[in-house]
PDB file of C-alpha atoms in Angstrom:
ATOM      1  CA  UNK A 159      -2.814   4.978 -11.463  1.00 66.00           C
ATOM      2  CA  UNK A 160      -2.704   1.440 -12.817  1.00 89.00           C
ATOM      3  CA  UNK A 161      -5.884   0.165 -11.178  1.00 94.00           C
ATOM      4  CA  UNK A 162      -7.501  -0.844 -14.463  1.00 94.00           C
ATOM      5  CA  UNK A 163      -4.453  -2.880 -15.489  1.00 94.00           C
ATOM      6  CA  UNK A 164      -4.500  -4.825 -12.230  1.00 93.00           C
ATOM      7  CA  UNK A 165      -8.229  -5.410 -12.245  1.00 96.00           C
ATOM      8  CA  UNK A 166      -8.205  -6.526 -15.889  1.00 96.00           C
ATOM      9  CA  UNK A 167      -5.808  -9.317 -14.928  1.00 96.00           C
ATOM     10  CA  UNK A 168      -7.961 -10.258 -11.916  1.00 96.00           C
ATOM     11  CA  UNK A 169     -11.072 -10.341 -14.107  1.00 96.00           C
ATOM     12  CA  UNK A 170      -9.305 -12.551 -16.668  1.00 97.00           C
ATOM     13  CA  UNK A 171      -8.168 -15.006 -13.982  1.00 96.00           C
ATOM     14  CA  UNK A 172     -11.719 -15.202 -12.646  1.00 96.00           C
ATOM     15  CA  UNK A 173     -13.106 -15.694 -16.147  1.00 96.00           C
ATOM     16  CA  UNK A 174     -10.638 -18.547 -16.749  1.00 97.00           C
ATOM     17  CA  UNK A 175     -11.626 -20.177 -13.459  1.00 95.00           C
ATOM     18  CA  UNK A 176      -8.076 -19.850 -12.145  1.00 95.00           C
ATOM     19  CA  UNK A 177      -9.099 -17.963  -9.000  1.00 95.00           C
ATOM     20  CA  UNK A 178     -12.135 -17.923  -6.750  1.00 96.00           C
ATOM     21  CA  UNK A 179     -13.626 -14.395  -6.754  1.00 96.00           C
ATOM     22  CA  UNK A 180     -14.811 -14.915  -3.173  1.00 95.00           C
ATOM     23  CA  UNK A 181     -11.268 -15.617  -1.940  1.00 95.00           C
ATOM     24  CA  UNK A 182      -9.180 -12.875  -3.524  1.00 97.00           C
ATOM     25  CA  UNK A 183      -6.241 -11.303  -1.704  1.00 97.00           C
ATOM     26  CA  UNK A 184      -3.988  -8.498  -2.848  1.00 98.00           C
ATOM     27  CA  UNK A 185      -0.446  -7.870  -1.674  1.00 97.00           C
ATOM     28  CA  UNK A 186       2.541  -5.891  -2.801  1.00 97.00           C
ATOM     29  CA  UNK A 187       5.702  -4.176  -1.701  1.00 97.00           C
ATOM     30  CA  UNK A 188       7.014  -0.700  -2.570  1.00 94.00           C
ATOM     31  CA  UNK A 189       5.045   0.264  -5.684  1.00 92.00           C
ATOM     32  CA  UNK A 190       2.999  -2.846  -4.951  1.00 95.00           C
ATOM     33  CA  UNK A 191       2.380  -1.543  -1.422  1.00 96.00           C
ATOM     34  CA  UNK A 192       1.236   1.757  -2.884  1.00 95.00           C
ATOM     35  CA  UNK A 193      -1.089  -0.045  -5.303  1.00 95.00           C
ATOM     36  CA  UNK A 194      -2.406  -2.365  -2.598  1.00 98.00           C
ATOM     37  CA  UNK A 195      -3.255   0.703  -0.507  1.00 97.00           C
ATOM     38  CA  UNK A 196      -4.867   2.299  -3.548  1.00 97.00           C
ATOM     39  CA  UNK A 197      -6.893  -0.758  -4.564  1.00 98.00           C
ATOM     40  CA  UNK A 198      -8.452  -1.353  -1.142  1.00 98.00           C
ATOM     41  CA  UNK A 199      -9.663   2.246  -1.217  1.00 98.00           C
ATOM     42  CA  UNK A 200     -11.295   1.741  -4.611  1.00 97.00           C
ATOM     43  CA  UNK A 201     -12.745  -1.775  -4.570  1.00 97.00           C
ATOM     44  CA  UNK A 202     -14.155  -4.243  -2.082  1.00 96.00           C
ATOM     45  CA  UNK A 203     -13.389  -7.240  -4.277  1.00 96.00           C
ATOM     46  CA  UNK A 204     -10.491  -8.418  -2.130  1.00 97.00           C
ATOM     47  CA  UNK A 205     -11.147 -10.375   1.078  1.00 97.00           C
ATOM     48  CA  UNK A 206      -7.827  -9.275   2.561  1.00 98.00           C
ATOM     49  CA  UNK A 207      -4.716  -7.272   1.757  1.00 98.00           C
ATOM     50  CA  UNK A 208      -1.071  -6.963   2.789  1.00 98.00           C
ATOM     51  CA  UNK A 209       0.888  -3.822   1.940  1.00 98.00           C
ATOM     52  CA  UNK A 210       4.621  -3.426   2.513  1.00 98.00           C
ATOM     53  CA  UNK A 211       6.886  -0.464   1.855  1.00 96.00           C
ATOM     54  CA  UNK A 212       3.832   1.800   1.780  1.00 95.00           C
ATOM     55  CA  UNK A 213       3.384   5.245   0.272  1.00 93.00           C
ATOM     56  CA  UNK A 214      -0.002   6.593   1.312  1.00 95.00           C
ATOM     57  CA  UNK A 215       0.393  10.354   0.782  1.00 94.00           C
ATOM     58  CA  UNK A 216       2.258  11.533  -2.316  1.00 91.00           C
ATOM     59  CA  UNK A 217       2.460  15.112  -1.049  1.00 90.00           C
ATOM     60  CA  UNK A 218       4.422  14.287   2.084  1.00 90.00           C
ATOM     61  CA  UNK A 219       6.404  11.542   0.359  1.00 90.00           C
ATOM     62  CA  UNK A 220       7.644  14.173  -2.084  1.00 86.00           C
ATOM     63  CA  UNK A 221       9.801  15.597   0.696  1.00 86.00           C
ATOM     64  CA  UNK A 222      10.529  12.526   2.812  1.00 88.00           C
ATOM     65  CA  UNK A 223      11.426   9.888   0.217  1.00 88.00           C
ATOM     66  CA  UNK A 224      14.927   9.639  -1.254  1.00 83.00           C
ATOM     67  CA  UNK A 225      13.235   9.685  -4.687  1.00 80.00           C
ATOM     68  CA  UNK A 226      10.220  11.824  -3.805  1.00 74.00           C
ATOM     69  CA  UNK A 227      10.846  14.846  -5.993  1.00 74.00           C
ATOM     70  CA  UNK A 228      12.341  12.971  -8.936  1.00 75.00           C
ATOM     71  CA  UNK A 229      10.454   9.690  -9.149  1.00 73.00           C
ATOM     72  CA  UNK A 230       7.137  10.624  -7.592  1.00 69.00           C
ATOM     73  CA  UNK A 231       7.040  14.122  -8.959  1.00 69.00           C
ATOM     74  CA  UNK A 232       7.824  13.601 -12.590  1.00 71.00           C
ATOM     75  CA  UNK A 233       6.995   9.956 -13.218  1.00 73.00           C
ATOM     76  CA  UNK A 234       4.008   9.217 -10.981  1.00 77.00           C
ATOM     77  CA  UNK A 235       2.257  12.566 -11.199  1.00 84.00           C
ATOM     78  CA  UNK A 236       3.867  14.201 -14.214  1.00 84.00           C
ATOM     79  CA  UNK A 237       4.510  17.514 -12.493  1.00 86.00           C
ATOM     80  CA  UNK A 238       6.328  19.117  -9.623  1.00 86.00           C
ATOM     81  CA  UNK A 239       4.415  19.317  -6.343  1.00 88.00           C
ATOM     82  CA  UNK A 240       3.947  23.079  -6.477  1.00 89.00           C
ATOM     83  CA  UNK A 241       2.531  22.777  -9.997  1.00 89.00           C
ATOM     84  CA  UNK A 242      -0.036  20.067  -9.213  1.00 90.00           C
ATOM     85  CA  UNK A 243      -1.199  20.011  -5.589  1.00 91.00           C
ATOM     86  CA  UNK A 244      -4.567  18.535  -6.531  1.00 93.00           C
ATOM     87  CA  UNK A 245      -3.098  15.739  -8.663  1.00 92.00           C
ATOM     88  CA  UNK A 246      -0.834  14.646  -5.813  1.00 91.00           C
ATOM     89  CA  UNK A 247      -3.838  14.602  -3.516  1.00 93.00           C
ATOM     90  CA  UNK A 248      -6.087  12.746  -5.988  1.00 94.00           C
ATOM     91  CA  UNK A 249      -3.434  10.057  -6.552  1.00 92.00           C
ATOM     92  CA  UNK A 250      -2.749   9.439  -2.863  1.00 94.00           C
ATOM     93  CA  UNK A 251      -4.284   6.319  -1.294  1.00 96.00           C
ATOM     94  CA  UNK A 252      -4.894   8.179   1.981  1.00 97.00           C
ATOM     95  CA  UNK A 253      -7.490  10.325   0.217  1.00 97.00           C
ATOM     96  CA  UNK A 254      -9.678   7.222  -0.151  1.00 98.00           C
ATOM     97  CA  UNK A 255      -9.041   5.624   3.247  1.00 97.00           C
ATOM     98  CA  UNK A 256     -12.624   6.273   4.315  1.00 96.00           C
ATOM     99  CA  UNK A 257     -13.720   3.798   1.623  1.00 97.00           C
ATOM    100  CA  UNK A 258     -11.461   0.951   2.816  1.00 98.00           C
ATOM    101  CA  UNK A 259     -13.391  -2.076   4.062  1.00 98.00           C
ATOM    102  CA  UNK A 260     -10.797  -4.749   3.281  1.00 98.00           C
ATOM    103  CA  UNK A 261      -8.772  -6.003   6.266  1.00 98.00           C
ATOM    104  CA  UNK A 262      -5.235  -4.655   5.801  1.00 98.00           C
ATOM    105  CA  UNK A 263      -1.885  -5.707   7.223  1.00 98.00           C
ATOM    106  CA  UNK A 264       0.871  -3.105   6.815  1.00 98.00           C
ATOM    107  CA  UNK A 265       4.492  -4.278   7.042  1.00 98.00           C
ATOM    108  CA  UNK A 266       7.092  -1.501   7.187  1.00 97.00           C
ATOM    109  CA  UNK A 267      10.814  -1.053   7.781  1.00 97.00           C
ATOM    110  CA  UNK A 268      11.500   1.713  10.306  1.00 97.00           C
ATOM    111  CA  UNK A 269      14.625   2.914   8.448  1.00 95.00           C
ATOM    112  CA  UNK A 270      13.129   2.923   4.961  1.00 94.00           C
ATOM    113  CA  UNK A 271      14.384   5.998   3.071  1.00 92.00           C
ATOM    114  CA  UNK A 272      12.251   5.236   0.030  1.00 92.00           C
ATOM    115  CA  UNK A 273       8.903   4.765   1.760  1.00 92.00           C
ATOM    116  CA  UNK A 274       9.129   6.646   5.043  1.00 94.00           C
ATOM    117  CA  UNK A 275       7.744   5.009   8.187  1.00 96.00           C
ATOM    118  CA  UNK A 276       5.351   7.942   8.531  1.00 96.00           C
ATOM    119  CA  UNK A 277       3.551   6.830   5.362  1.00 96.00           C
ATOM    120  CA  UNK A 278       2.576   3.520   6.973  1.00 98.00           C
ATOM    121  CA  UNK A 279       1.758   5.197  10.286  1.00 98.00           C
ATOM    122  CA  UNK A 280      -0.562   7.687   8.573  1.00 98.00           C
ATOM    123  CA  UNK A 281      -2.521   4.987   6.775  1.00 98.00           C
ATOM    124  CA  UNK A 282      -2.687   2.857   9.913  1.00 98.00           C
ATOM    125  CA  UNK A 283      -3.854   5.771  12.099  1.00 98.00           C
ATOM    126  CA  UNK A 284      -6.615   6.817   9.704  1.00 98.00           C
ATOM    127  CA  UNK A 285      -7.904   3.267   9.264  1.00 98.00           C
ATOM    128  CA  UNK A 286      -7.709   2.537  12.996  1.00 98.00           C
ATOM    129  CA  UNK A 287      -9.596   5.762  13.748  1.00 97.00           C
ATOM    130  CA  UNK A 288     -12.300   4.625  11.320  1.00 97.00           C
ATOM    131  CA  UNK A 289     -12.418   1.286  13.152  1.00 97.00           C
ATOM    132  CA  UNK A 290     -11.248  -0.721  10.157  1.00 98.00           C
ATOM    133  CA  UNK A 291      -9.475  -4.043  10.579  1.00 98.00           C
ATOM    134  CA  UNK A 292      -5.828  -3.020  10.262  1.00 98.00           C
ATOM    135  CA  UNK A 293      -2.509  -4.018  11.774  1.00 98.00           C
ATOM    136  CA  UNK A 294       0.893  -2.368  11.471  1.00 98.00           C
ATOM    137  CA  UNK A 295       4.164  -4.217  11.982  1.00 98.00           C
ATOM    138  CA  UNK A 296       7.337  -2.149  12.297  1.00 98.00           C
ATOM    139  CA  UNK A 297      10.738  -3.697  11.599  1.00 98.00           C
ATOM    140  CA  UNK A 298      13.421  -1.875  13.648  1.00 97.00           C
ATOM    141  CA  UNK A 299      16.447  -0.739  11.641  1.00 96.00           C
ATOM    142  CA  UNK A 300      15.029  -2.209   8.432  1.00 95.00           C
ATOM    143  CA  UNK A 301      15.668  -0.448   5.113  1.00 95.00           C
ATOM    144  CA  UNK A 302      13.548  -0.461   1.977  1.00 95.00           C
ATOM    145  CA  UNK A 303      15.110  -3.702   0.784  1.00 95.00           C
ATOM    146  CA  UNK A 304      14.941  -5.578   4.087  1.00 96.00           C
ATOM    147  CA  UNK A 305      12.638  -8.233   2.623  1.00 95.00           C
ATOM    148  CA  UNK A 306      15.455  -9.418   0.336  1.00 94.00           C
ATOM    149  CA  UNK A 307      18.668  -8.412   2.102  1.00 94.00           C
ATOM    150  CA  UNK A 308      17.721  -7.557   5.665  1.00 94.00           C
ATOM    151  CA  UNK A 309      18.052  -9.570   8.846  1.00 96.00           C
ATOM    152  CA  UNK A 310      17.022 -13.185   8.310  1.00 97.00           C
ATOM    153  CA  UNK A 311      14.641 -12.913  11.279  1.00 97.00           C
ATOM    154  CA  UNK A 312      12.894  -9.925   9.671  1.00 97.00           C
ATOM    155  CA  UNK A 313      12.625 -11.644   6.286  1.00 97.00           C
ATOM    156  CA  UNK A 314      11.196 -14.787   7.855  1.00 97.00           C
ATOM    157  CA  UNK A 315       8.770 -12.791  10.003  1.00 98.00           C
ATOM    158  CA  UNK A 316       7.591 -10.769   6.992  1.00 97.00           C
ATOM    159  CA  UNK A 317       6.883 -13.930   4.984  1.00 97.00           C
ATOM    160  CA  UNK A 318       5.189 -15.687   7.903  1.00 98.00           C
ATOM    161  CA  UNK A 319       2.934 -12.728   8.718  1.00 98.00           C
ATOM    162  CA  UNK A 320       1.937 -12.272   5.071  1.00 98.00           C
ATOM    163  CA  UNK A 321       0.943 -15.925   4.677  1.00 98.00           C
ATOM    164  CA  UNK A 322      -0.769 -16.077   8.083  1.00 98.00           C
ATOM    165  CA  UNK A 323      -2.804 -12.898   7.420  1.00 98.00           C
ATOM    166  CA  UNK A 324      -4.025 -14.125   4.054  1.00 97.00           C
ATOM    167  CA  UNK A 325      -4.741 -17.647   5.303  1.00 96.00           C
ATOM    168  CA  UNK A 326      -6.696 -16.298   8.269  1.00 92.00           C
TER     169      UNK A 326
END
């Protein structure tokens, strides 16, 4: 997990006076959505977060993502699922959902073959059950790349919601 790389950059920006440490937000899509979900489970330094194209559970994504076995298995974890159950679990953001205190907006395409809708629903359900501030927006018929080549109304809504959530 690349948490240290991300936080090193954040620390440097704070040190330079470029960002206000009391007003930090984190957002990302696809791998960035995975890392956003990971970071809010490991630090409370961000005031708010927006995750899109979420993977929250590497185990289930292994079988539901169009690149689950190849990309997630070998590159992200370094082993096949049946060889490394614990590593998949340890590297899944859902494992740390009980530590999330950062308000989180999840934006997800319903027809995403890369990051299955169930990944976003799982994270949302766990956080909602724990009474965390979380919202989930589903985009009907939207694929993994809807934010760049999907319906104009979906792209505009995604951008508007992201900005509004962070500004609020």
